[in-house]
């Protein structure tokens, strides 16, 4: 008919099947053509009108859909689909209370209570009413005990209220009725993990994977639990099982690497960290883990190579620049360290360690003016910090600005007297100045 523009007669049921087929296939324009032609041949078909209303809602033509639904409601006031679609419109307008009221009417007329109860639960979730949401999802499970989607939602509601002990009680009751539900055992394990009862969590995950030997999620959670119990060899075995059962992920490779690192198997750890970043080149934890291990092995040139790879991927990540600065300091590449610290500040990483690190390197390079400017900027973010005040005092004394130096030194001593050894470490020539010695001695005596 579409190709030839010919018109053939179909009964309404055939049209409904055609329309459903196109909707399910995502061919909405063809579904609309079928509805238009179907209503031409069967203008009183309520089901086709409902399908038309559904597509109007899909197109966000909510007023038109609402008028059509009122028309259908006048013809068939006991048709639950009318109230379900009205609820959909109310929900799109964020009027979730009205949506719930419409769905409660639908619940009276429907033969499929689970779907409607689930929709009511979702509307309560939109309102952050977790108690009523949970009750409706629990009712779904009373109708269909194996409705795992509703089980997940019940536990989600407990999670959102931090009622983990209540969730454990609920899941134990559920398991008493269905001891062979791997989903329930998995969820029970998660709850025990959250409350840090790792022995019980492990027991629950054990049951989950015994019931379903291909349950990837169960093995993952079991492995994470074994890590918490410091059973790293067993954790590795379970992580490797997930690789056998499903496509490997960067997360799994990373966790295996971390387990090997904790077992002091550095070579194997690096091997799996490399697999992790190969699987996901944007995995910053992977690049940082490799870098950290190579720093630990004092292979600073290798560490520089890996951190450079990371920066090539994401030069806006301040974690990379911090590590870059640290490595370059170890390699006595001070100009590169300055660049790294400055990049951190440009990227709005205003941690005090960045400001202080930058000023110390600038001082080492003899750029006291640059260090001073940097410290004065830092002071706008960190007022009354001894780390900044001692450095400012020292630089002012170097510049023979004794009045400013004394002011900052007095402030620093008041904040943290014991930290004055910093001057001796970073500015020994300043520490030897008589005025500085006198200020420190006088402050010490006055505070006794």
Short mmCIF file of C-alpha atoms in Angstrom, two decimals:
data_model
loop_
_atom_site.label_atom_id
_atom_site.label_comp_id
_atom_site.label_asym_id
_atom_site.label_seq_id
_atom_site.Cartn_x
_atom_site.Cartn_y
_atom_site.Cartn_z
CA UNK A 1 0.00 0.00 0.00
CA UNK A 2 2.82 2.42 0.90
CA UNK A 3 4.63 1.75 -2.37
CA UNK A 4 1.58 1.91 -4.69
CA UNK A 5 -0.71 4.32 -2.82
CA UNK A 6 -3.40 1.68 -3.14
CA UNK A 7 -5.89 1.33 -0.30
CA UNK A 8 -6.80 -2.11 1.03
CA UNK A 9 -9.12 -2.93 3.89
CA UNK A 10 -7.71 -4.36 7.12
CA UNK A 11 -9.71 -5.13 10.22
CA UNK A 12 -8.82 -3.13 13.34
CA UNK A 13 -6.84 -5.96 14.98
CA UNK A 14 -4.57 -6.20 11.93
CA UNK A 15 -3.99 -2.44 12.01
CA UNK A 16 -3.17 -2.62 15.73
CA UNK A 17 -0.60 -5.36 15.06
CA UNK A 18 0.97 -3.31 12.25
CA UNK A 19 1.13 -0.18 14.44
CA UNK A 20 2.68 -2.11 17.37
CA UNK A 21 5.22 -3.64 15.00
CA UNK A 22 6.34 -0.22 13.73
CA UNK A 23 6.47 1.28 17.26
CA UNK A 24 8.50 -1.67 18.56
CA UNK A 25 10.83 -1.33 15.54
CA UNK A 26 11.29 2.38 16.22
CA UNK A 27 9.72 3.31 12.85
CA UNK A 28 7.54 6.06 14.28
CA UNK A 29 6.72 7.81 11.00
CA UNK A 30 5.36 4.54 9.56
CA UNK A 31 3.43 3.91 12.78
CA UNK A 32 1.80 7.34 12.37
CA UNK A 33 0.82 6.53 8.76
CA UNK A 34 -0.70 3.24 9.90
CA UNK A 35 -2.66 5.00 12.66
CA UNK A 36 -3.96 7.63 10.26
CA UNK A 37 -5.06 5.02 7.72
CA UNK A 38 -6.44 2.75 10.46
CA UNK A 39 -8.58 5.51 11.96
CA UNK A 40 -9.86 6.37 8.47
CA UNK A 41 -11.17 2.81 8.13
CA UNK A 42 -12.08 2.34 11.84
CA UNK A 43 -12.82 5.82 13.27
CA UNK A 44 -14.25 4.39 16.51
CA UNK A 45 -11.28 2.17 17.39
CA UNK A 46 -10.37 3.06 20.97
CA UNK A 47 -7.11 1.13 20.86
CA UNK A 48 -5.86 2.99 17.78
CA UNK A 49 -6.82 6.30 19.41
CA UNK A 50 -4.82 5.27 22.46
CA UNK A 51 -1.86 4.45 20.23
CA UNK A 52 -2.23 7.86 18.60
CA UNK A 53 -2.25 9.50 22.06
CA UNK A 54 0.89 7.56 22.97
CA UNK A 55 2.71 8.91 19.92
CA UNK A 56 1.48 12.44 20.61
CA UNK A 57 2.99 12.17 24.10
CA UNK A 58 6.18 10.83 22.52
CA UNK A 59 6.26 13.95 20.28
CA UNK A 60 5.62 16.16 23.33
CA UNK A 61 2.24 17.29 21.93
CA UNK A 62 0.81 17.00 25.42
CA UNK A 63 -2.25 19.28 25.09
CA UNK A 64 -3.42 17.45 21.95
CA UNK A 65 -2.82 14.09 23.64
CA UNK A 66 -4.71 15.21 26.74
CA UNK A 67 -7.78 16.25 24.68
CA UNK A 68 -7.77 12.91 22.86
CA UNK A 69 -7.54 10.98 26.14
CA UNK A 70 -10.53 12.87 27.57
CA UNK A 71 -12.46 11.92 24.46
CA UNK A 72 -11.52 8.24 24.93
CA UNK A 73 -12.30 8.41 28.67
CA UNK A 74 -15.85 9.54 27.87
CA UNK A 75 -16.28 6.45 25.67
CA UNK A 76 -14.48 3.91 27.91
CA UNK A 77 -14.12 5.24 31.47
CA UNK A 78 -12.87 1.83 32.70
CA UNK A 79 -9.97 1.55 30.24
CA UNK A 80 -6.81 1.56 32.41
CA UNK A 81 -4.62 2.66 29.48
CA UNK A 82 -6.36 6.08 29.48
CA UNK A 83 -5.27 6.74 33.07
CA UNK A 84 -1.76 5.38 32.47
CA UNK A 85 -1.23 7.80 29.59
CA UNK A 86 -2.77 10.67 31.55
CA UNK A 87 -0.28 9.87 34.30
CA UNK A 88 2.51 10.02 31.73
CA UNK A 89 1.41 13.54 30.76
CA UNK A 90 1.20 14.70 34.40
CA UNK A 91 4.65 13.24 35.00
CA UNK A 92 6.11 15.17 32.06
CA UNK A 93 4.70 18.34 33.67
CA UNK A 94 6.37 17.28 36.97
CA UNK A 95 2.94 16.98 38.57
CA UNK A 96 3.75 13.63 40.14
CA UNK A 97 0.92 13.73 42.70
CA UNK A 98 -1.68 13.89 39.91
CA UNK A 99 0.21 11.15 38.05
CA UNK A 100 -0.03 8.94 41.15
CA UNK A 101 -3.77 9.62 41.48
CA UNK A 102 -4.32 8.69 37.82
CA UNK A 103 -2.31 5.48 38.22
CA UNK A 104 -4.31 4.54 41.32
CA UNK A 105 -7.46 4.69 39.19
CA UNK A 106 -5.73 2.57 36.55
CA UNK A 107 -4.87 0.06 39.28
CA UNK A 108 -8.57 -0.51 39.92
CA UNK A 109 -9.25 -1.49 36.29
CA UNK A 110 -6.06 -3.22 35.23
CA UNK A 111 -5.34 -6.93 35.00
CA UNK A 112 -1.59 -6.25 35.09
CA UNK A 113 -1.08 -4.79 38.55
CA UNK A 114 2.69 -5.18 38.59
CA UNK A 115 3.29 -2.66 35.80
CA UNK A 116 0.99 -0.06 37.35
CA UNK A 117 2.39 -0.54 40.87
CA UNK A 118 5.89 -0.15 39.44
CA UNK A 119 4.87 3.11 37.72
CA UNK A 120 3.39 4.40 40.99
CA UNK A 121 6.65 3.51 42.72
CA UNK A 122 8.64 5.46 40.12
CA UNK A 123 6.42 8.54 40.59
CA UNK A 124 7.05 8.40 44.34
CA UNK A 125 10.78 8.19 43.59
CA UNK A 126 10.50 11.43 41.59
CA UNK A 127 9.07 12.98 44.77
CA UNK A 128 11.90 11.49 46.89
CA UNK A 129 9.18 9.72 48.86
CA UNK A 130 11.18 6.56 49.40
CA UNK A 131 8.82 4.98 51.95
CA UNK A 132 5.78 4.96 49.63
CA UNK A 133 7.96 4.08 46.63
CA UNK A 134 9.35 1.08 48.50
CA UNK A 135 5.87 -0.06 49.56
CA UNK A 136 4.65 -0.06 45.96
CA UNK A 137 7.69 -1.93 44.65
CA UNK A 138 7.24 -4.42 47.50
CA UNK A 139 3.61 -4.92 46.39
CA UNK A 140 4.93 -5.77 42.91
CA UNK A 141 6.93 -8.57 44.50
CA UNK A 142 3.82 -9.83 46.29
CA UNK A 143 2.15 -10.21 42.89
CA UNK A 144 5.25 -11.48 41.05
CA UNK A 145 7.90 -12.82 43.42
CA UNK A 146 10.52 -12.99 40.65
CA UNK A 147 10.16 -9.35 39.59
CA UNK A 148 13.85 -8.56 40.17
CA UNK A 149 13.50 -5.05 38.80
CA UNK A 150 11.17 -4.27 41.71
CA UNK A 151 13.51 -6.02 44.14
CA UNK A 152 16.36 -3.76 42.99
CA UNK A 153 14.09 -0.74 43.46
CA UNK A 154 13.10 -1.80 46.99
CA UNK A 155 16.77 -2.05 47.95
CA UNK A 156 17.51 1.25 46.19
CA UNK A 157 14.93 2.94 48.44
CA UNK A 158 16.57 1.44 51.54
CA UNK A 159 19.96 2.64 50.25
CA UNK A 160 18.73 6.18 49.69
CA UNK A 161 17.55 6.30 53.31
CA UNK A 162 20.71 4.62 54.62
CA UNK A 163 18.50 1.89 56.11
CA UNK A 164 20.98 -0.88 55.42
CA UNK A 165 19.99 -3.04 58.39
CA UNK A 166 16.35 -2.86 57.27
CA UNK A 167 17.47 -3.88 53.78
CA UNK A 168 19.34 -6.86 55.25
CA UNK A 169 16.23 -7.94 57.19
CA UNK A 170 14.05 -7.58 54.08
CA UNK A 171 16.47 -9.58 51.91
CA UNK A 172 16.83 -12.33 54.52
CA UNK A 173 13.03 -12.67 54.61
CA UNK A 174 12.98 -12.77 50.81
CA UNK A 175 15.67 -15.47 50.76
CA UNK A 176 13.72 -17.54 53.30
CA UNK A 177 10.96 -17.75 50.68
CA UNK A 178 13.31 -18.20 47.71
CA UNK A 179 16.73 -19.49 48.83
CA UNK A 180 17.85 -20.03 45.23
CA UNK A 181 17.65 -16.39 44.15
CA UNK A 182 21.18 -15.37 43.15
CA UNK A 183 19.96 -11.77 42.76
CA UNK A 184 18.74 -11.63 46.38
CA UNK A 185 21.99 -13.17 47.70
CA UNK A 186 23.99 -10.65 45.62
CA UNK A 187 21.98 -7.73 47.00
CA UNK A 188 22.33 -9.10 50.54
CA UNK A 189 26.10 -9.28 50.06
CA UNK A 190 26.16 -5.66 48.89
CA UNK A 191 24.33 -4.54 52.02
CA UNK A 192 26.69 -6.46 54.31
CA UNK A 193 29.62 -4.91 52.40
CA UNK A 194 28.23 -1.40 52.96
CA UNK A 195 27.97 -1.98 56.74
CA UNK A 196 31.50 -3.50 56.61
CA UNK A 197 30.42 -6.96 57.72
CA UNK A 198 32.76 -8.52 55.18
CA UNK A 199 32.54 -12.11 56.45
CA UNK A 200 28.75 -12.16 55.97
CA UNK A 201 29.13 -10.35 52.64
CA UNK A 202 31.53 -13.04 51.44
CA UNK A 203 29.09 -15.77 52.53
CA UNK A 204 26.27 -14.10 50.55
CA UNK A 205 28.38 -13.70 47.40
CA UNK A 206 29.51 -17.32 47.72
CA UNK A 207 25.87 -18.43 47.58
CA UNK A 208 25.18 -16.10 44.62
CA UNK A 209 27.93 -17.66 42.48
CA UNK A 210 27.09 -21.19 43.65
CA UNK A 211 23.52 -20.72 42.40
CA UNK A 212 24.68 -19.15 39.12
CA UNK A 213 28.24 -20.08 38.18
CA UNK A 214 28.20 -17.48 35.38
CA UNK A 215 27.13 -14.57 37.59
CA UNK A 216 29.80 -11.98 36.72
CA UNK A 217 28.50 -9.39 39.20
CA UNK A 218 28.67 -11.95 41.99
CA UNK A 219 32.33 -12.75 41.28
CA UNK A 220 33.20 -9.05 41.10
CA UNK A 221 31.64 -8.27 44.46
CA UNK A 222 33.15 -11.40 45.98
CA UNK A 223 36.60 -10.31 44.78
CA UNK A 224 36.15 -6.81 46.23
CA UNK A 225 35.12 -8.37 49.56
CA UNK A 226 38.13 -10.69 49.57
CA UNK A 227 40.32 -7.61 49.11
CA UNK A 228 38.80 -6.10 52.23
CA UNK A 229 39.67 -9.32 54.08
CA UNK A 230 43.27 -9.07 52.76
CA UNK A 231 42.82 -12.32 50.82
CA UNK A 232 44.45 -10.94 47.70
CA UNK A 233 45.29 -14.24 45.96
CA UNK A 234 41.64 -15.35 46.18
CA UNK A 235 40.49 -11.92 45.05
CA UNK A 236 42.71 -12.20 41.94
CA UNK A 237 41.22 -15.64 41.15
CA UNK A 238 37.68 -14.22 41.26
CA UNK A 239 38.59 -11.18 39.17
CA UNK A 240 40.15 -13.50 36.60
CA UNK A 241 36.96 -15.60 36.58
CA UNK A 242 35.02 -12.52 35.42
CA UNK A 243 37.47 -12.19 32.50
CA UNK A 244 36.79 -15.82 31.54
CA UNK A 245 33.02 -15.24 31.68
CA UNK A 246 32.77 -11.82 30.03
CA UNK A 247 34.76 -9.25 28.09
CA UNK A 248 37.60 -7.89 30.23
CA UNK A 249 37.22 -4.37 31.62
CA UNK A 250 39.76 -1.78 32.67
CA UNK A 251 38.23 -1.87 36.17
CA UNK A 252 39.01 -5.57 36.59
CA UNK A 253 42.57 -5.22 35.27
CA UNK A 254 43.12 -2.27 37.61
CA UNK A 255 41.84 -4.22 40.64
CA UNK A 256 44.04 -7.21 39.79
CA UNK A 257 47.01 -4.86 39.50
CA UNK A 258 46.22 -3.35 42.91
CA UNK A 259 46.02 -6.86 44.44
CA UNK A 260 49.40 -7.79 42.99
CA UNK A 261 50.83 -4.50 44.26
CA UNK A 262 49.62 -5.31 47.78
CA UNK A 263 51.30 -8.72 47.43
CA UNK A 264 54.52 -6.86 46.47
CA UNK A 265 54.39 -8.51 43.02
CA UNK A 266 55.48 -5.29 41.31
CA UNK A 267 56.15 -6.78 37.87
CA UNK A 268 52.71 -8.42 37.68
CA UNK A 269 51.07 -5.29 39.07
CA UNK A 270 52.58 -3.12 36.31
CA UNK A 271 51.61 -5.75 33.73
CA UNK A 272 47.93 -5.54 34.72
CA UNK A 273 47.98 -1.76 35.09
CA UNK A 274 49.23 -1.61 31.50
CA UNK A 275 46.35 -3.88 30.45
CA UNK A 276 43.96 -1.51 32.23
CA UNK A 277 45.16 1.58 30.37
CA UNK A 278 45.25 -0.37 27.11
CA UNK A 279 41.57 -1.24 27.63
CA UNK A 280 40.72 2.33 28.64
CA UNK A 281 43.43 4.89 27.75
CA UNK A 282 41.53 7.58 29.69
CA UNK A 283 41.74 5.66 32.97
CA UNK A 284 43.68 8.12 35.09
CA UNK A 285 43.92 5.69 38.02
CA UNK A 286 45.72 3.24 35.75
CA UNK A 287 48.31 5.74 34.52
CA UNK A 288 48.83 7.07 38.02
CA UNK A 289 49.22 3.55 39.41
CA UNK A 290 51.95 2.72 36.85
CA UNK A 291 53.64 6.06 37.53
CA UNK A 292 53.52 5.54 41.31
CA UNK A 293 55.09 2.09 41.02
CA UNK A 294 57.89 3.30 38.76
CA UNK A 295 58.55 6.18 41.19
CA UNK A 296 58.62 3.63 44.03
CA UNK A 297 61.23 1.69 42.04
CA UNK A 298 63.12 5.00 41.61
CA UNK A 299 62.77 4.66 37.82
CA UNK A 300 62.07 8.35 37.42
CA UNK A 301 62.74 8.52 33.69
CA UNK A 302 60.21 5.72 33.11
CA UNK A 303 57.76 7.47 35.43
CA UNK A 304 58.19 10.65 33.38
CA UNK A 305 57.40 8.69 30.21
CA UNK A 306 54.16 7.30 31.68
CA UNK A 307 52.96 10.59 33.14
CA UNK A 308 53.67 12.28 29.79
CA UNK A 309 51.46 9.65 28.10
CA UNK A 310 48.71 10.54 30.54
CA UNK A 311 49.12 14.29 29.94
CA UNK A 312 48.92 13.72 26.16
CA UNK A 313 45.50 12.13 26.72
CA UNK A 314 44.20 14.72 29.17
CA UNK A 315 46.23 17.87 29.72
CA UNK A 316 43.47 19.35 31.88
CA UNK A 317 43.91 16.78 34.65
CA UNK A 318 45.69 18.40 37.59
CA UNK A 319 46.51 15.01 39.13
CA UNK A 320 48.79 14.40 36.13
CA UNK A 321 50.48 17.79 36.46
CA UNK A 322 51.05 17.28 40.19
CA UNK A 323 52.77 13.97 39.52
CA UNK A 324 54.69 15.55 36.62
CA UNK A 325 56.00 18.22 39.01
CA UNK A 326 57.00 15.61 41.61
CA UNK A 327 58.92 13.49 39.08
CA UNK A 328 60.72 16.47 37.56
CA UNK A 329 61.83 17.58 41.01
CA UNK A 330 63.36 14.13 41.52
CA UNK A 331 65.18 14.55 38.18
CA UNK A 332 66.34 18.10 39.12
CA UNK A 333 64.34 19.51 36.20
CA UNK A 334 63.20 22.59 38.06
CA UNK A 335 61.91 24.67 35.14
CA UNK A 336 59.58 21.79 34.17
CA UNK A 337 58.37 21.58 37.78
CA UNK A 338 57.56 25.30 37.72
CA UNK A 339 55.56 24.80 34.52
CA UNK A 340 53.65 21.91 36.13
CA UNK A 341 52.78 23.86 39.29
CA UNK A 342 51.68 26.86 37.20
CA UNK A 343 49.46 24.62 35.06
CA UNK A 344 47.81 23.29 38.22
CA UNK A 345 46.96 26.85 39.29
CA UNK A 346 45.70 27.76 35.79
CA UNK A 347 43.44 24.66 36.05
CA UNK A 348 42.14 26.01 39.39
CA UNK A 349 43.89 23.46 41.59
CA UNK A 350 44.45 25.81 44.51
CA UNK A 351 45.76 23.29 47.03
CA UNK A 352 48.26 24.97 49.37
CA UNK A 353 50.87 22.34 48.45
CA UNK A 354 50.82 23.69 44.87
CA UNK A 355 51.43 27.31 45.89
CA UNK A 356 54.12 26.39 48.39
CA UNK A 357 55.82 23.94 46.01
CA UNK A 358 55.91 26.56 43.26
CA UNK A 359 57.37 29.24 45.52
CA UNK A 360 60.08 26.88 46.84
CA UNK A 361 61.19 25.92 43.33
CA UNK A 362 61.22 29.57 42.22
CA UNK A 363 63.37 30.43 45.23
CA UNK A 364 65.74 27.58 44.41
CA UNK A 365 66.06 29.02 40.90
CA UNK A 366 66.77 32.44 42.40
CA UNK A 367 63.47 33.97 41.20
CA UNK A 368 62.54 35.48 44.57
CA UNK A 369 60.37 38.14 42.91
CA UNK A 370 58.28 35.44 41.22
CA UNK A 371 58.08 33.48 44.48
CA UNK A 372 56.88 36.59 46.32
CA UNK A 373 54.16 37.32 43.74
CA UNK A 374 53.05 33.70 43.93
CA UNK A 375 52.90 33.70 47.76
CA UNK A 376 50.92 36.95 47.85
CA UNK A 377 48.39 35.36 45.46
CA UNK A 378 48.29 32.27 47.69
CA UNK A 379 47.57 34.49 50.70
CA UNK A 380 44.29 35.60 49.09
CA UNK A 381 43.12 31.96 49.30
CA UNK A 382 44.88 30.90 52.51
CA UNK A 383 44.90 33.59 55.17
CA UNK A 384 46.77 32.90 58.43
CA UNK A 385 48.74 29.90 57.17
CA UNK A 386 52.20 29.58 58.72
CA UNK A 387 53.57 27.85 55.58
CA UNK A 388 52.93 31.06 53.63
CA UNK A 389 53.81 33.58 56.35
CA UNK A 390 57.28 32.12 57.09
CA UNK A 391 58.14 32.12 53.38
CA UNK A 392 56.90 35.70 52.90
CA UNK A 393 58.88 36.83 55.94
CA UNK A 394 62.05 35.17 54.65
CA UNK A 395 61.79 36.71 51.18
CA UNK A 396 61.14 40.20 52.60
CA UNK A 397 64.21 39.85 54.85
CA UNK A 398 66.23 38.81 51.76
CA UNK A 399 65.01 42.00 50.06
CA UNK A 400 66.04 43.96 53.21
CA UNK A 401 62.41 44.97 53.75
CA UNK A 402 62.74 44.39 57.48
CA UNK A 403 59.43 45.98 58.50
CA UNK A 404 57.39 43.69 56.24
CA UNK A 405 59.58 40.75 57.14
CA UNK A 406 59.04 41.32 60.87
CA UNK A 407 55.28 41.66 60.36
CA UNK A 408 54.97 38.33 58.53
CA UNK A 409 57.41 36.56 60.87
CA UNK A 410 55.44 37.69 63.94
CA UNK A 411 52.22 36.49 62.30
CA UNK A 412 53.81 33.13 61.43
CA UNK A 413 55.16 32.62 64.97
CA UNK A 414 51.69 33.33 66.40
CA UNK A 415 50.12 30.74 64.10
CA UNK A 416 52.70 27.97 64.65
CA UNK A 417 55.88 28.76 66.59
CA UNK A 418 57.44 25.29 66.18
CA UNK A 419 57.31 25.58 62.39
CA UNK A 420 59.95 28.36 62.41
CA UNK A 421 62.61 25.72 61.64
CA UNK A 422 61.34 26.08 58.03
CA UNK A 423 63.40 29.29 57.75
CA UNK A 424 66.55 27.42 58.74
CA UNK A 425 65.85 24.70 56.14
CA UNK A 426 64.89 26.92 53.19
CA UNK A 427 66.60 30.24 53.98
CA UNK A 428 69.64 29.55 56.23
CA UNK A 429 71.10 32.96 55.40
CA UNK A 430 67.90 34.64 56.67
CA UNK A 431 67.90 32.47 59.82
CA UNK A 432 71.36 33.88 60.61
CA UNK A 433 70.19 37.53 60.51
CA UNK A 434 70.38 39.07 64.01
CA UNK A 435 66.95 40.71 63.75
CA UNK A 436 65.34 37.37 62.86
CA UNK A 437 67.11 35.60 65.75
CA UNK A 438 65.95 38.36 68.15
CA UNK A 439 62.30 38.26 66.97
CA UNK A 440 62.14 34.47 67.42
CA UNK A 441 63.87 34.61 70.83
CA UNK A 442 61.67 37.49 72.07
CA UNK A 443 58.49 35.71 70.94
CA UNK A 444 59.60 32.49 72.66
CA UNK A 445 60.36 34.32 75.92
CA UNK A 446 57.08 36.27 75.86
CA UNK A 447 55.04 33.11 75.40
CA UNK A 448 56.65 31.25 78.35
#
